[in-house]
Coordinates of C-alpha atoms in Angstrom, one line a residue:
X114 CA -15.9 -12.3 15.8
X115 CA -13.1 -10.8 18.4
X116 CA -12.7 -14.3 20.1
X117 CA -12.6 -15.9 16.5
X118 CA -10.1 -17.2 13.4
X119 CA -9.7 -15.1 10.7
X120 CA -9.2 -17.6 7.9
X121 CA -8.3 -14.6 5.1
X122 CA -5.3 -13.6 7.1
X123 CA -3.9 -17.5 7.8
X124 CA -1.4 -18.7 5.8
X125 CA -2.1 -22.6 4.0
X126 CA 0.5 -23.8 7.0
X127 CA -1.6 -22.5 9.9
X128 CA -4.3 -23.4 7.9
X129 CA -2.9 -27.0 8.0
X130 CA -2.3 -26.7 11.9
X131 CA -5.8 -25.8 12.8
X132 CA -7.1 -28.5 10.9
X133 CA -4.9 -31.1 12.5
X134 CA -5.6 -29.7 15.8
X135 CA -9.6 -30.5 15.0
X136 CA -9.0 -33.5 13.9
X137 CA -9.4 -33.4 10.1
X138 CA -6.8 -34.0 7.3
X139 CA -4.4 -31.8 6.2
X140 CA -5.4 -31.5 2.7
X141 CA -8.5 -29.2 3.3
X142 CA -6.2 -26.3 4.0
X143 CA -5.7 -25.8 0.5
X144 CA -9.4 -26.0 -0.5
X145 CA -9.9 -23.1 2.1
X146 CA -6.9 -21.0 1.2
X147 CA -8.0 -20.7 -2.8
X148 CA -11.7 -20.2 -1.6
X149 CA -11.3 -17.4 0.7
X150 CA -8.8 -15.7 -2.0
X151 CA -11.3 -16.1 -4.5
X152 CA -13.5 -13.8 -2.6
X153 CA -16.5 -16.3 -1.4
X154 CA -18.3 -14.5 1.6
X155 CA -19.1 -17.2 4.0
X156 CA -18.0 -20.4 4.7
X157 CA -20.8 -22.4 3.8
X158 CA -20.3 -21.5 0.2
X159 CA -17.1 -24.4 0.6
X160 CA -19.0 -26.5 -0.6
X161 CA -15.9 -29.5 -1.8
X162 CA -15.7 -29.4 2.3
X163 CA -18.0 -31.4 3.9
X164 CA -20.6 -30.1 6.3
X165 CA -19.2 -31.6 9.4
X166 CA -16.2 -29.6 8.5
X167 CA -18.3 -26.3 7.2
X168 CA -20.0 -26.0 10.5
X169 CA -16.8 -26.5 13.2
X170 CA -15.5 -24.5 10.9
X171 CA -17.9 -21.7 11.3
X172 CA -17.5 -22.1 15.4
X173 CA -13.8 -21.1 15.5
X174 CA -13.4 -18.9 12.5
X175 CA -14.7 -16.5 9.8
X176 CA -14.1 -14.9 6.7
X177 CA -13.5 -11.1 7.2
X178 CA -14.6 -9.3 4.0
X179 CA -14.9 -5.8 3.5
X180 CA -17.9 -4.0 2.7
X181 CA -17.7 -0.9 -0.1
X182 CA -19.4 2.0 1.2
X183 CA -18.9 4.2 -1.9
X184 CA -17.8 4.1 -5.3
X185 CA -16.5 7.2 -7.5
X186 CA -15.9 6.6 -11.3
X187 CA -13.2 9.0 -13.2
X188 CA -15.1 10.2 -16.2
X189 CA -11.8 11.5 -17.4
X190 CA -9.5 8.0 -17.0
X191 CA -11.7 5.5 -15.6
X192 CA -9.9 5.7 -12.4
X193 CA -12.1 4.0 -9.2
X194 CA -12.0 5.2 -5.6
X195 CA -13.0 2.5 -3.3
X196 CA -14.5 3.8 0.0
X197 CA -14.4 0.4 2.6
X198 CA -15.7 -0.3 5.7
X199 CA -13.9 -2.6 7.9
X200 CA -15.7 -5.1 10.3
X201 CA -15.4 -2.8 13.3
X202 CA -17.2 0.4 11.6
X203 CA -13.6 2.1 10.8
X204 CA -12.9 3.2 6.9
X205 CA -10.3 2.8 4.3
X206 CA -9.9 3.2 0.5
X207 CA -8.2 2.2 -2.1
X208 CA -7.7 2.9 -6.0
X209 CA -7.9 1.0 -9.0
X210 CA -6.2 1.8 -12.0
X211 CA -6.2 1.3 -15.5
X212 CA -2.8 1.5 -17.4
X213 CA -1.7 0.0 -21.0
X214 CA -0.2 -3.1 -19.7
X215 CA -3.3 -3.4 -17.4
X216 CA -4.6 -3.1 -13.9
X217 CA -3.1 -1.7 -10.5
X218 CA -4.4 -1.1 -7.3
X219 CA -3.3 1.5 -4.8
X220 CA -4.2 0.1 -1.2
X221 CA -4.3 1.2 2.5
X222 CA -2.3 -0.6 5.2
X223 CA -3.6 1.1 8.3
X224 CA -6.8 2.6 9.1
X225 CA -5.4 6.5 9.8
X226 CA -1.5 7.4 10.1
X227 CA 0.9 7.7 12.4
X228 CA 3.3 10.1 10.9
X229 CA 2.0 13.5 10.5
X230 CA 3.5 14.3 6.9
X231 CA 1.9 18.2 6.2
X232 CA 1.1 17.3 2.9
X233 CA -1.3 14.4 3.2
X234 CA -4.9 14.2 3.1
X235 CA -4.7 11.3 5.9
X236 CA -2.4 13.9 8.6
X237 CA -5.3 15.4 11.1
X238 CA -7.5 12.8 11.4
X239 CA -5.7 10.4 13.7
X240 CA -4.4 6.9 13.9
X241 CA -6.6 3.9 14.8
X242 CA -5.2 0.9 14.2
X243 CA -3.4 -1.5 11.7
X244 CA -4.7 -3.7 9.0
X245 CA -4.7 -7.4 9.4
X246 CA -3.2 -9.0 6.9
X247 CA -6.2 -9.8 5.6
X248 CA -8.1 -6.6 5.4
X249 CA -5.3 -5.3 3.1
X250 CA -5.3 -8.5 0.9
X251 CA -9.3 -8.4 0.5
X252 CA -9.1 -4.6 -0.9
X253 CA -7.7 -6.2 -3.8
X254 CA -9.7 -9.2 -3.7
X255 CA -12.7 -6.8 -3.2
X256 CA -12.1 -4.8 -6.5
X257 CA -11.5 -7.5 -8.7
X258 CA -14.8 -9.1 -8.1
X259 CA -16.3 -5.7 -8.3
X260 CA -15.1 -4.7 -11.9
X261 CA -14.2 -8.7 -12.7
X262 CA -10.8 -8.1 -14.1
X263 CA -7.4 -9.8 -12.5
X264 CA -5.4 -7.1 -10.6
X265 CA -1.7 -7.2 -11.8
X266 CA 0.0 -4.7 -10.1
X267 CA 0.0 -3.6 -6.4
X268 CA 1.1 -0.4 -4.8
X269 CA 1.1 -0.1 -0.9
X270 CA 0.6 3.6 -0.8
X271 CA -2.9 4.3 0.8
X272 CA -3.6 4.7 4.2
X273 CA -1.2 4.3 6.4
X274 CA 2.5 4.3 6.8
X275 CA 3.2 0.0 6.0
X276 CA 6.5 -0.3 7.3
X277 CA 4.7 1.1 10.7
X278 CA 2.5 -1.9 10.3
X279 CA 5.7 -4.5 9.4
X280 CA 4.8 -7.9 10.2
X281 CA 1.1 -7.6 8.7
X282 CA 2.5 -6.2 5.6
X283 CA 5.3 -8.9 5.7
X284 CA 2.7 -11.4 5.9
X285 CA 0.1 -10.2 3.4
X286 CA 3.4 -9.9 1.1
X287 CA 3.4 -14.0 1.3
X288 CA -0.3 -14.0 0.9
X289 CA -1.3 -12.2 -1.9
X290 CA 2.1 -14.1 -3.8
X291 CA 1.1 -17.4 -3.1
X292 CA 0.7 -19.9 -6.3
X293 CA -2.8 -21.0 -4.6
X294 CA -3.8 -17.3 -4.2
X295 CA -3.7 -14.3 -6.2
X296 CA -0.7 -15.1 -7.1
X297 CA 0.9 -11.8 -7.7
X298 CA 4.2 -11.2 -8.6
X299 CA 6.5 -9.9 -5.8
X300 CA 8.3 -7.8 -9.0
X301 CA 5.0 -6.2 -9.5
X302 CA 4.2 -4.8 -5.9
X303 CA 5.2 -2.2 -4.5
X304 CA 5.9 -1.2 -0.8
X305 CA 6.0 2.7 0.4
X306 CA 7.3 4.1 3.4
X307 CA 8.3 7.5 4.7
X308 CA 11.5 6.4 5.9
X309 CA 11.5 4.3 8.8
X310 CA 15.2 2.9 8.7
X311 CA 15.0 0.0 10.5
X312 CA 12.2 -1.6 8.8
X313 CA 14.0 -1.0 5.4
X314 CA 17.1 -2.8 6.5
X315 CA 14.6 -5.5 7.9
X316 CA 12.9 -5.9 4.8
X317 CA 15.8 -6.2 2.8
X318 CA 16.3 -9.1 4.7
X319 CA 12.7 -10.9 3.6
X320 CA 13.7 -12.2 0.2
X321 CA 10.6 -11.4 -0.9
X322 CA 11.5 -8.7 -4.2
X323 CA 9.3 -6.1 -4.0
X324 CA 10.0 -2.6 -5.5
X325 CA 10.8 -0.1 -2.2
X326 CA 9.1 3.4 -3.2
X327 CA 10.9 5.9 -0.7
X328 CA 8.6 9.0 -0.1
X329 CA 11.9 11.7 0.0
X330 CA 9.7 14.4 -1.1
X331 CA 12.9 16.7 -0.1
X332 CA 16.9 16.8 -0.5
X333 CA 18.1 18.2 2.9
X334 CA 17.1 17.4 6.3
X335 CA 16.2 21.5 6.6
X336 CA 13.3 21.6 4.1
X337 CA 12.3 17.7 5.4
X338 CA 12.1 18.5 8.8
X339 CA 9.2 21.1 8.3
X340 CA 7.1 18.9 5.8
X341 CA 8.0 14.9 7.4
X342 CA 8.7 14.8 11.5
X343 CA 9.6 11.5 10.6
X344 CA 13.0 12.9 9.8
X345 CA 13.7 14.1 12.9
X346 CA 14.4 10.5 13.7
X347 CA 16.0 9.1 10.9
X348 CA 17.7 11.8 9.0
X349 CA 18.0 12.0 5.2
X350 CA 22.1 10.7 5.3
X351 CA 20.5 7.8 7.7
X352 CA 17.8 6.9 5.2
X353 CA 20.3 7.5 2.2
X354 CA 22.3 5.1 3.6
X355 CA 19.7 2.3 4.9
X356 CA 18.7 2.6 0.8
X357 CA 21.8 1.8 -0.8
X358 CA 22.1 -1.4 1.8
X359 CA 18.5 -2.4 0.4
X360 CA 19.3 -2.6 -3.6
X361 CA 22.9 -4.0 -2.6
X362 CA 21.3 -6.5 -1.1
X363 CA 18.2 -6.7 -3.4
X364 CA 19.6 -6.0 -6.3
X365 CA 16.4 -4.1 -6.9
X366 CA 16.3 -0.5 -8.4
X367 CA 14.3 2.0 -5.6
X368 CA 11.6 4.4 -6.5
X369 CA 12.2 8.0 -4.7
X370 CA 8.6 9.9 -4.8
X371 CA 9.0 13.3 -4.6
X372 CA 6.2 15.7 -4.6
X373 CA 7.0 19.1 -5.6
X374 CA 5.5 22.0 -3.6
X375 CA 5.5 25.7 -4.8
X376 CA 8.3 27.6 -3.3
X377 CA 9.2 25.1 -0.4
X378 CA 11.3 22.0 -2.3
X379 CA 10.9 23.1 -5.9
X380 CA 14.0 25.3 -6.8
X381 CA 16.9 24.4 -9.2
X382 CA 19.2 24.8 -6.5
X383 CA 16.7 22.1 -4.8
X384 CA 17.2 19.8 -7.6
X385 CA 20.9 19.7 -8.4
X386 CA 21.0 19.2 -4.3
X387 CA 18.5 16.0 -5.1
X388 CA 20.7 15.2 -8.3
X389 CA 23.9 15.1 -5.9
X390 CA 22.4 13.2 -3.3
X391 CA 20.9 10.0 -5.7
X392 CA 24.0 9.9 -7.7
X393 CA 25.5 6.4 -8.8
X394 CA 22.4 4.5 -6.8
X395 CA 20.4 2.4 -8.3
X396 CA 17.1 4.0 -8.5
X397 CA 14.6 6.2 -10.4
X398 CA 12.7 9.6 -9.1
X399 CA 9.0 10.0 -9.8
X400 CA 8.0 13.6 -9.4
X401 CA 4.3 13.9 -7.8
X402 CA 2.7 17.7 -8.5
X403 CA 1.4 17.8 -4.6
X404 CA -2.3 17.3 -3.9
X405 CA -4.3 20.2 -2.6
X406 CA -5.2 19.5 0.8
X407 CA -7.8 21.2 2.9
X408 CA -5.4 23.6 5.8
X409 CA -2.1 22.1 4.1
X410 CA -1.7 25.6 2.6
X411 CA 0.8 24.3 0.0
X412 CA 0.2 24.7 -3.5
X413 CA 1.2 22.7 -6.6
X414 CA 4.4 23.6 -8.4
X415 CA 3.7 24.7 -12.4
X416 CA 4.8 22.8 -15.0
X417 CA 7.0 24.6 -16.3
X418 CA 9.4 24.2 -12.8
X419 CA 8.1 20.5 -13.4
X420 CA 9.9 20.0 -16.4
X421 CA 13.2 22.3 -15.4
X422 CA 13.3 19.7 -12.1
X423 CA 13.1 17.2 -14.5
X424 CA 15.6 18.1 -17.1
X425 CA 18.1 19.0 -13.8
X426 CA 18.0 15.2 -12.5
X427 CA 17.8 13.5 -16.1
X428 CA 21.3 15.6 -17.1
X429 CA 23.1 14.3 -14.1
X430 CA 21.5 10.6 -15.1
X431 CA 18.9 9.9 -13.0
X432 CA 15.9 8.5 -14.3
X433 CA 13.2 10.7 -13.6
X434 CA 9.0 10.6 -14.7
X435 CA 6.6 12.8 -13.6
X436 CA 3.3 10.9 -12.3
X437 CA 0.4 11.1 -14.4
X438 CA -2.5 12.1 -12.6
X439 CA -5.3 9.8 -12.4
X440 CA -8.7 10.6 -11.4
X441 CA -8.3 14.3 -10.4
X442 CA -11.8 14.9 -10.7
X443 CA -12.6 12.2 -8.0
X444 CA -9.9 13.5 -5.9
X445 CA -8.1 10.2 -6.2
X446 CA -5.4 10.6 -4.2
X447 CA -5.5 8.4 -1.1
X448 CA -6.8 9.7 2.4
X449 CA -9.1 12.8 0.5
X450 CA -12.2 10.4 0.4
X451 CA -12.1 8.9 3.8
X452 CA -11.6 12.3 5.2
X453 CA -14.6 13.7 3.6
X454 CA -16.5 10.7 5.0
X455 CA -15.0 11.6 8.3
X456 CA -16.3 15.2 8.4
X457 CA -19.6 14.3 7.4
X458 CA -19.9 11.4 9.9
X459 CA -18.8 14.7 12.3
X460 CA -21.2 17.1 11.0

């Protein structure tokens, strides 16, 4: 396949190129686009193309489709944990949701990470590469053929830093939004990063209006530092900044995710610090009780502090929730599965 098209990560327009460079009309390009986003496996299942087309089809190009290696069920929520395997061996996972107004997925945009963050289960295991565009756009694809239920909301918080992995995220932005796709909602996706300043002032730039989710997960540079080395680069006042130029120029409200560890970022002192800092943006904090991680060594905070954080942002008018845990008896949070996987593949 290395020498080969992948059609799932081609937009309709270099869809439309190929075709005309092969000699066939432009139209088909559309007829692809929807059947490769409506999850068929191979090529030869397009059957409005004809087979002349089918088979120099199949000699410059495939469909790269993901293959689920496990599956854990939530007994408690309902909650799924996707374990995938990408075409060259590597894993990734992804989580599907249930929520009142219906279904989300949480997806991976790079199989390992880059940015060492002490606190997460993908930190220690290494980085190999980025997704195509594709290979994050068929996790969704992937689950709602699985449970057969359209995916409404998206959240790029898997695997993976995405803003590390810009112009495949970018593109699989345009992808999955596309009337002839899935179309999804740009207002219902949402794009995480750790901070990387540049790439938020890029994307601000996209027009495309997705929600930015800002992992902070501390108010001063002294407590980041230890827990994120990507603030050694791009400091909290940088990142502070490079936010307020996104919703002025968005006009969209960000999500700071802050995941409060016992004794190291959980203090009131720690919170009226975060209340100063957010004040007058436009934004909204979501409080995360930290995942146990194997040799992290940090613990959860109680909650009891929870709800004094809380109180402290919410009295200096900041719109603060506290994230309800889905799936904790699968460990659902992101990275925990494909690093058991790892180990085992090890042992």
């Amino acid at each position: 396949m290395k020498d080969k098209l992948d059609l799932l990560s081609m937009t309709i327009e270099e869809l439309e190129s190929l075709l005309l460079e092969t000699g066939h009309k432009k139209f088909h390009a559309k007829q692809i686009f929807q059947w490769t986003h409506k999850g068929i496996k191979d090529i030869d299942g397009m059957t409005n193309l004809s087979k002349e087309l089918r088979n120099q089809l199949k000699e410059i190009a495939y469909i790269n489709r993901l293959e689920i290696v496990k599956k854990l069920v939530s007994n408690i929520d309902g909650t799924v944990k996707y374990l995938f395997k990408l075409i060259d061996g590597s894993v990734i996972e992804s989580v599907l949701m249930k929520y009142q107004h219906g279904y989300s997925v949480c997806i991976s945009s790079q199989v390992g990470c880059r940015m060492g963050c002490r606190f997460c289960a993908s930190t220690g295991i290494g980085f190999v590469r980025n997704l195509a565009p594709g290979e994050i756009l068929d996790q969704i694809i992937s689950i709602q053929t699985d449970v057969k239920q359209r995916i409404g909301n998206v959240v790029i918080m898997g695997i993976g830093e995405p803003l590390d992995n810009y112009d495949n995220v970018v593109k699989f932005l345009r992808l999955v939004n596309h009337k002839d796709g899935l179309n999804i909602g740009a207002r219902h996706i949402s794009v995480s990063t750790c901070g990387l300043v540049p790439k938020i002032l890029e994307l601000s730039k996209e027009n495309i209006p997705v929600t930015l989710s800002i992992s902070l997960h501390a108010p001063n540079d002294s407590i980041r530092d230890k827990i994120m080395p990507v603030n050694k680069r791009y400091s909290i006042d940088k990142l502070i900044e490079a936010c307020k130029i996104y919703t002025e120029t968005t006009n969209r409200r960000i999500t700071f995710e802050y995941a409060l560890i016992e004794g190291v970022n959980d203090s009131k002192d720690n919170a009226l610090e975060l209340a100063g800092l957010l004040k007058g943006m436009l934004c909204h904090v979501n409080l995360i009780p930290v995942n146990t991680v194997d040799g992290a060594g940090f613990r959860r905070s109680s909650k009891e502090t929870i709800a004094k954080f809380k109180d402290i942002l919410e009295k200096y008018g900041i719109e603060t929730t506290v994230r309800r845990e889905l799936g904790s008896d699968i460990n659902a949070a992101c990275g925990q599965l494909r690093r058991g996987f790892m180990d085992e593949k090890r042992n």
